[in-house]
PDB file of C-alpha atoms in Angstrom:
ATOM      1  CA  UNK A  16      74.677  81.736 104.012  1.00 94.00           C
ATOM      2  CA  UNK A  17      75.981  82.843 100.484  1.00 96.00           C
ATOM      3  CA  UNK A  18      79.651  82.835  99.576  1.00 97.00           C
ATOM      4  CA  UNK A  19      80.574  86.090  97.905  1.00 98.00           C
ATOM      5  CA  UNK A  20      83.753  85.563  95.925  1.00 98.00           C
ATOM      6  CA  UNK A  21      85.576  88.528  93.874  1.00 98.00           C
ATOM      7  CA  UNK A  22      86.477  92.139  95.070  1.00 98.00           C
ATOM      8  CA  UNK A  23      83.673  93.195  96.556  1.00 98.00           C
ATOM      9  CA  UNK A  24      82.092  94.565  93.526  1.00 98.00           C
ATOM     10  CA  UNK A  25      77.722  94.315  93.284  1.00 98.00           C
ATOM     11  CA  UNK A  26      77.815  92.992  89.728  1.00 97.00           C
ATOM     12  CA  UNK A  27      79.780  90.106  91.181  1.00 98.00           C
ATOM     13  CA  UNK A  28      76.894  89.472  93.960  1.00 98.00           C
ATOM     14  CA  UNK A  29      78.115  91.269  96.682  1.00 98.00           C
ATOM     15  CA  UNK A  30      75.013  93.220  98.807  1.00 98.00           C
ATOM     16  CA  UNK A  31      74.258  96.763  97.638  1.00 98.00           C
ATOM     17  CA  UNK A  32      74.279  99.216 100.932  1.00 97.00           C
ATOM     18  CA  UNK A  33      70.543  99.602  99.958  1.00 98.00           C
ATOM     19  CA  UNK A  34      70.009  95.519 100.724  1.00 98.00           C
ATOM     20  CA  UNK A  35      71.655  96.321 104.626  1.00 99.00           C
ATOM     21  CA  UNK A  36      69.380  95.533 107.210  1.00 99.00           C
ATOM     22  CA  UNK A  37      68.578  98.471 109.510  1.00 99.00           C
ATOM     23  CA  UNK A  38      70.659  99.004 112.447  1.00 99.00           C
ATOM     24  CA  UNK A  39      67.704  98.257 114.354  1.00 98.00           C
ATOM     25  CA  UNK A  40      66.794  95.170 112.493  1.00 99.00           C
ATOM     26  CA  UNK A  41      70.022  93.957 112.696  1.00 99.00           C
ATOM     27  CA  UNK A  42      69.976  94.042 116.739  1.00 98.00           C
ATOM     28  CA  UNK A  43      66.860  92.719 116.858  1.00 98.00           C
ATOM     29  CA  UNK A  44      68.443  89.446 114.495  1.00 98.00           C
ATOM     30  CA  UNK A  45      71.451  89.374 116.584  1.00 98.00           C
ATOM     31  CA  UNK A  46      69.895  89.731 119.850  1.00 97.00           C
ATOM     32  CA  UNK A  47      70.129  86.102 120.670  1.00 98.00           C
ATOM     33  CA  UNK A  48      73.359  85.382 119.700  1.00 98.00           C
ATOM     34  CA  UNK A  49      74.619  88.706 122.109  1.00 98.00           C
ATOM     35  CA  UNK A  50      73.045  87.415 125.048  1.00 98.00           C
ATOM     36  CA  UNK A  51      74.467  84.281 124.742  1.00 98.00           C
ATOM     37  CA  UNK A  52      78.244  84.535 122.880  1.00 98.00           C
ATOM     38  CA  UNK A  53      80.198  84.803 126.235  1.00 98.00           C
ATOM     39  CA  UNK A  54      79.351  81.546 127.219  1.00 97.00           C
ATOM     40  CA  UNK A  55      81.911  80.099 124.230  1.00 95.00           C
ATOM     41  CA  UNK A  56      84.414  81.816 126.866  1.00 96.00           C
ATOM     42  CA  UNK A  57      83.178  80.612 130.479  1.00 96.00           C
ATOM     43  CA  UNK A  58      82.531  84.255 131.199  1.00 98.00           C
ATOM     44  CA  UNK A  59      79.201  85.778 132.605  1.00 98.00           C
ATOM     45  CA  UNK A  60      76.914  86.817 128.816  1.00 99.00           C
ATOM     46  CA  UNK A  61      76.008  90.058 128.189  1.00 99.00           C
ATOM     47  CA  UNK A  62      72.784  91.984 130.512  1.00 99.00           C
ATOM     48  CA  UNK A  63      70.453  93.544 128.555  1.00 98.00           C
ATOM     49  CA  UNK A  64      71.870  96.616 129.865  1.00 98.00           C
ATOM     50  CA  UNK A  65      75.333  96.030 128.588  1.00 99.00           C
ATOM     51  CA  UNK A  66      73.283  95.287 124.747  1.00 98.00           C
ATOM     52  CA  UNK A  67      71.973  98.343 125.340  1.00 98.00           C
ATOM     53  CA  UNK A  68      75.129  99.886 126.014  1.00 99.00           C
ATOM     54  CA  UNK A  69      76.721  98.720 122.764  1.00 98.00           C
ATOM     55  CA  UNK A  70      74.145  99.837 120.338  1.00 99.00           C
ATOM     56  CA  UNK A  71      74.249 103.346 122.262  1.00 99.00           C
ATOM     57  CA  UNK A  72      78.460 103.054 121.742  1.00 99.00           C
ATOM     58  CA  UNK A  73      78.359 102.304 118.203  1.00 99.00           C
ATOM     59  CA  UNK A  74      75.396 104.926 117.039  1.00 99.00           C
ATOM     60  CA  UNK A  75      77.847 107.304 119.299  1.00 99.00           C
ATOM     61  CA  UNK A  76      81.138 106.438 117.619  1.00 99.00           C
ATOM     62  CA  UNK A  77      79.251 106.049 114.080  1.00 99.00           C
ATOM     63  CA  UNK A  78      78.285 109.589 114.137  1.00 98.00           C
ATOM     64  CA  UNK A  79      81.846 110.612 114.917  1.00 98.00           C
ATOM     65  CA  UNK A  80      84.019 108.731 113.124  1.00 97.00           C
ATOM     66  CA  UNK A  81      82.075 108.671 109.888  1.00 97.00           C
ATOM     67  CA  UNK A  82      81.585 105.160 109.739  1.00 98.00           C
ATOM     68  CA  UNK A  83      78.620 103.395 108.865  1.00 98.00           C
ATOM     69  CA  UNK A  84      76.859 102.238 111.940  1.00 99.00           C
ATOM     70  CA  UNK A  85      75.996  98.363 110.615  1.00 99.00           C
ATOM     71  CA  UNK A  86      79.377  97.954 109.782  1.00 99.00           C
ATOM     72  CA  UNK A  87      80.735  98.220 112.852  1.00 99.00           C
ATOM     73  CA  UNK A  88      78.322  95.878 114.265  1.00 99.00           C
ATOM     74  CA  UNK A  89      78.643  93.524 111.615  1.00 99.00           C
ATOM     75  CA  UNK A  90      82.832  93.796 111.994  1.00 99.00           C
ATOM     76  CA  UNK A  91      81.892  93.160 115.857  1.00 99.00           C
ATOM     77  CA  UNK A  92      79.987  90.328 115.642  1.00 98.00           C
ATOM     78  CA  UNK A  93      82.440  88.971 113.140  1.00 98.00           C
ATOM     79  CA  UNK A  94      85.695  89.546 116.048  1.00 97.00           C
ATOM     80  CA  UNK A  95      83.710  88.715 119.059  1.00 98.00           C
ATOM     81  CA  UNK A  96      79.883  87.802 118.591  1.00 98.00           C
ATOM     82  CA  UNK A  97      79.417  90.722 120.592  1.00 98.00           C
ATOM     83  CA  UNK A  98      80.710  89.516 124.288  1.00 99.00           C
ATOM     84  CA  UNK A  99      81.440  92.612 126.379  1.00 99.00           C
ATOM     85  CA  UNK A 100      84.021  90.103 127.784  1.00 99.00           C
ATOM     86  CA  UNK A 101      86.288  88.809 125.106  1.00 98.00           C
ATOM     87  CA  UNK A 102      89.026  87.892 125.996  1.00 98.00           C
ATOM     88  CA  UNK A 103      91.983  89.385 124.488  1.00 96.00           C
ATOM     89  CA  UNK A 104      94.159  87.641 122.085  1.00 93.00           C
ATOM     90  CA  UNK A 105      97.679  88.808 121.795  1.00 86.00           C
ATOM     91  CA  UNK A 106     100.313  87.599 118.798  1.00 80.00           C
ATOM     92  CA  UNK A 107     102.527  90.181 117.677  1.00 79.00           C
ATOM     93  CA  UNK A 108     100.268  92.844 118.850  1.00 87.00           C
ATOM     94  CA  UNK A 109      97.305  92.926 121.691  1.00 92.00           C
ATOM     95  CA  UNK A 110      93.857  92.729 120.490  1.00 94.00           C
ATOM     96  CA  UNK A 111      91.414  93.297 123.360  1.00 97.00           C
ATOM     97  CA  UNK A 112      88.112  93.447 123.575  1.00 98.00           C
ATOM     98  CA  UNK A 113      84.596  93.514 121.396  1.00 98.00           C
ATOM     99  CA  UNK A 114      86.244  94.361 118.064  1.00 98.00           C
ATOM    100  CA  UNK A 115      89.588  93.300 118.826  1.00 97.00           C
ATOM    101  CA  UNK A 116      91.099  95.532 118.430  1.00 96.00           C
ATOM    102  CA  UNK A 117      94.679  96.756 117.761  1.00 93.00           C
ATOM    103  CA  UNK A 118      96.775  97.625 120.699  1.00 92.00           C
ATOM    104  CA  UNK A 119      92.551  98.907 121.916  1.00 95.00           C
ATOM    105  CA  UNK A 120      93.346 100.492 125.190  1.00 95.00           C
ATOM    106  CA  UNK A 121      89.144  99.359 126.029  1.00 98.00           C
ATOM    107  CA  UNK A 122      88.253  96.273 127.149  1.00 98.00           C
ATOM    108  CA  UNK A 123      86.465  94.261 130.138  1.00 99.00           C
ATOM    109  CA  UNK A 124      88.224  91.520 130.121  1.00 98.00           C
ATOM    110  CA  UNK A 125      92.223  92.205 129.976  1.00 96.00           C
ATOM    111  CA  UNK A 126      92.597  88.242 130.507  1.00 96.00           C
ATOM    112  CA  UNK A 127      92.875  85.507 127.453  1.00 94.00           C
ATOM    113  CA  UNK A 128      90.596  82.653 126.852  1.00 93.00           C
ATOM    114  CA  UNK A 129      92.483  80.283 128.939  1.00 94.00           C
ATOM    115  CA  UNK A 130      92.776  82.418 132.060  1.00 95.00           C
ATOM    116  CA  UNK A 131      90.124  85.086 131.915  1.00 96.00           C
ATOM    117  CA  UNK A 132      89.973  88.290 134.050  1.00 97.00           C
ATOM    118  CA  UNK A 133      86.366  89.321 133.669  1.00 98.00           C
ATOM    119  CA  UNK A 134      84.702  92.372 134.668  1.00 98.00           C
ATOM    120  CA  UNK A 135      81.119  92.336 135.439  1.00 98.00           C
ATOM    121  CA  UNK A 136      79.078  94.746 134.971  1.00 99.00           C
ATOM    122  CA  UNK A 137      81.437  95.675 132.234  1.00 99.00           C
ATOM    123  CA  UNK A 138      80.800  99.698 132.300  1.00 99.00           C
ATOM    124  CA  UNK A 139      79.229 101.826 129.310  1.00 99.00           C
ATOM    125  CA  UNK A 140      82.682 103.818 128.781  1.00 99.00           C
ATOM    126  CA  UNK A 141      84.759 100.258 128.509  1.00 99.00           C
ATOM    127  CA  UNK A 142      82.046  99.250 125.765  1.00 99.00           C
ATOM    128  CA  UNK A 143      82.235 103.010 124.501  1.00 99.00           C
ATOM    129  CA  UNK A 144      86.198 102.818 124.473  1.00 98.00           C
ATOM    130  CA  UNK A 145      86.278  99.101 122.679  1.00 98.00           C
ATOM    131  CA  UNK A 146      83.518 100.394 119.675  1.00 99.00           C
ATOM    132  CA  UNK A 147      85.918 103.987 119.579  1.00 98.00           C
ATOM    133  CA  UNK A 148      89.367 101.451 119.776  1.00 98.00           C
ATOM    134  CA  UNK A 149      88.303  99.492 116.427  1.00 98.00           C
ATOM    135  CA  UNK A 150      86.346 101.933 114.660  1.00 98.00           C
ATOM    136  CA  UNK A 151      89.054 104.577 114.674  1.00 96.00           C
ATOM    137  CA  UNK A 152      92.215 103.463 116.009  1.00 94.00           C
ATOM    138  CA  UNK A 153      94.834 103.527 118.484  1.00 85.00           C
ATOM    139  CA  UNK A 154      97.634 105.785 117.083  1.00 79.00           C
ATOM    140  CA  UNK A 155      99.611 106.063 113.815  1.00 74.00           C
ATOM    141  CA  UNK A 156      99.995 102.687 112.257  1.00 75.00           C
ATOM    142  CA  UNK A 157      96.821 101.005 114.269  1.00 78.00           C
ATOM    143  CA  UNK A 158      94.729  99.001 112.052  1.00 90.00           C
ATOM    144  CA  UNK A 159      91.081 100.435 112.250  1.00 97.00           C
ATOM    145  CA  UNK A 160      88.164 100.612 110.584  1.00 98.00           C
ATOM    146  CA  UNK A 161      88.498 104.515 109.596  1.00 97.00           C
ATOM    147  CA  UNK A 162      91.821 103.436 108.274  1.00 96.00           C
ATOM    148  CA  UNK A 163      90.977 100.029 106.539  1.00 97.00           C
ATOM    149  CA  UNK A 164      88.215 101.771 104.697  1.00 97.00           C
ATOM    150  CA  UNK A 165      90.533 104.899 103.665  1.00 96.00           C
ATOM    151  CA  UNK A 166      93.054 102.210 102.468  1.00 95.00           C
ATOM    152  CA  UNK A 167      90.451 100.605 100.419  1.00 96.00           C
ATOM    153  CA  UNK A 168      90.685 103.649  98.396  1.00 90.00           C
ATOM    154  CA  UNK A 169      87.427 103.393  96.706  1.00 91.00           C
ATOM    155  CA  UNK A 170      84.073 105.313  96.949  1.00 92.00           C
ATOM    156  CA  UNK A 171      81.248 101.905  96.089  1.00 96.00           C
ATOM    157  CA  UNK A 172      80.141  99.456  98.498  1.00 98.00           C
ATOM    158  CA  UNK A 173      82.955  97.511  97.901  1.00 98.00           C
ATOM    159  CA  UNK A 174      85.356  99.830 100.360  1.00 98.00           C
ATOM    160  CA  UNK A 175      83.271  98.302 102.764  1.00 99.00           C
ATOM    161  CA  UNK A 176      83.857  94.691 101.924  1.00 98.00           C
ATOM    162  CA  UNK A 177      87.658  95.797 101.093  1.00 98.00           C
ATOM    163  CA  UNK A 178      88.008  97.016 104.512  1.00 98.00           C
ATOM    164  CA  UNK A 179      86.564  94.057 105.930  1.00 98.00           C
ATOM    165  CA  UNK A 180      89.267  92.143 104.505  1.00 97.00           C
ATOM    166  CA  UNK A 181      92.263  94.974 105.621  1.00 96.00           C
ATOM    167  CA  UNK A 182      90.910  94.792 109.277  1.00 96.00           C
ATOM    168  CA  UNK A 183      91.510  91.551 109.731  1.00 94.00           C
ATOM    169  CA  UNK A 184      94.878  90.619 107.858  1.00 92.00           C
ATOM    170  CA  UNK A 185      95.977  93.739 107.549  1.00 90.00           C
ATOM    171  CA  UNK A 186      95.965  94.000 103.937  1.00 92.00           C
ATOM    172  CA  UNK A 187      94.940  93.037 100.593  1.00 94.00           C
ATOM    173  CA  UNK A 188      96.090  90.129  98.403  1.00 94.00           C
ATOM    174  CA  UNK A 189      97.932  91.742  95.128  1.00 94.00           C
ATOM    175  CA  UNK A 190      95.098  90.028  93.472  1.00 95.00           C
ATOM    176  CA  UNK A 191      92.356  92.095  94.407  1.00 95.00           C
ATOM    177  CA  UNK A 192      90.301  89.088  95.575  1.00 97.00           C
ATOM    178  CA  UNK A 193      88.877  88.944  99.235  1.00 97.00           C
ATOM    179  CA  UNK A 194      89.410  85.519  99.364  1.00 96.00           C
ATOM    180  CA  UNK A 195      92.879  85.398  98.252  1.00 94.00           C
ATOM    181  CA  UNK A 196      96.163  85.875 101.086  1.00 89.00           C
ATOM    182  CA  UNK A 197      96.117  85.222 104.575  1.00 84.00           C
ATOM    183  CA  UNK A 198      94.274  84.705 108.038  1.00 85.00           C
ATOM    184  CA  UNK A 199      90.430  84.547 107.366  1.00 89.00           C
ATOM    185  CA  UNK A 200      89.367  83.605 103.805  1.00 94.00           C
ATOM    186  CA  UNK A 201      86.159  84.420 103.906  1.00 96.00           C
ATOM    187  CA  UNK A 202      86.117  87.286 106.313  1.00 97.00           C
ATOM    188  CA  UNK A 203      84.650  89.270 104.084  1.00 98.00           C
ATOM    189  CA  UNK A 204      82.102  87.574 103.013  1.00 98.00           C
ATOM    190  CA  UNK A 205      80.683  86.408 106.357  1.00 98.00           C
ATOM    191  CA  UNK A 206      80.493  90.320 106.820  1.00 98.00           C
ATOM    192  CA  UNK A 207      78.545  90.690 104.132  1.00 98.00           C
ATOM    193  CA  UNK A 208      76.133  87.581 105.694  1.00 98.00           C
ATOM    194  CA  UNK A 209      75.603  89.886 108.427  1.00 98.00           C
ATOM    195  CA  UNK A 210      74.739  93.001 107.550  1.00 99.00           C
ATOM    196  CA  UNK A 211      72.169  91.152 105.697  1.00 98.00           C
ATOM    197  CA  UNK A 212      71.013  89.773 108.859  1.00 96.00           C
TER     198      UNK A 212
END
């Protein structure tokens, strides 16, 4: 694991696009971990044919929404390790499913960690629905990928690692650094770890 500090930028370390595993490399590293990361949540772990399922969804919603396929896997594994039955987390706002999402209208599992509702199989469209509910929103003021990276407001790699950042918290820290401001400190950089492989 390397800790990228700074604002994304390459001269300060942070992974070129270019350096990005495949998307198919980067299943075939995270294969493992997705057939195993619903167990952290006493729910049945993804079948192959749900893994299947998700790396149809997000080369699907990729192609639509613009968005670079490895990111939205990497931003998945980061909110759920890729369990097709995450629970949903709810603070201010609901965040259900794989990418956990804001107000996502997908999931299959509308339960929370403590008293789970899982649905097994959990269907292609749910899987579709979660990928489409964090990639590109919910409705105006829905924190999503399209709009984290828009937000970013800048055309290097770094919009990626900005967005990162936005997706999870929100926003930036007036600083400019990833690290800097609140909920995960190194969110971004842990996405970065990932698309790496």
């Amino acid at each position: 694991y390397a800790e990228y500090l700074g604002t994304g930028k390459p001269d300060e370390g942070w992974p070129t696009e270019d350096s990005w595993l495949s998307l198919d490399q980067l299943f075939e590293v995270n294969q493992n971990l997705m057939s195993t990361s619903c167990k952290q949540w006493n729910v049945a772990d993804n079948s192959a044919a749900e893994i299947s399922d998700l790396k149809s969804s997000i080369e699907t919603v990729a192609q639509s929404s613009g968005v670079d396929a490895r990111f939205i896997l990497a931003i998945m594994l980061q909110e759920s390790n890729g369990c097709v039955r995450a629970p949903t987390t709810s603070y201010s706002v609901t965040n259900p499913g794989l990418m956990q999402s804001y107000q996502g209208i997908g999931t299959c599992n509308p339960g929370t960690a403590v008293a789970p509702q899982p649905v097994n199989p959990c269907p292609a469209s749910d899987i579709t629905q979660m990928i489409q509910d964090g990639t590109d929103g919910t409705g105006e003021g829905s924190t999503s990928l399209t709009a984290a990276l828009a937000k970013a407001g800048t055309g290097d790699v770094s919009r990626y690692y900005k967005a990162a950042r936005i997706y999870n918290s929100g926003s930036l820290d007036s600083s400019g650094l990833l690290q800097a401001g609140v909920a995960t400190h190194c969110y971004s950089s842990d996405v970065a770890n990932r698309l790496l492989g």
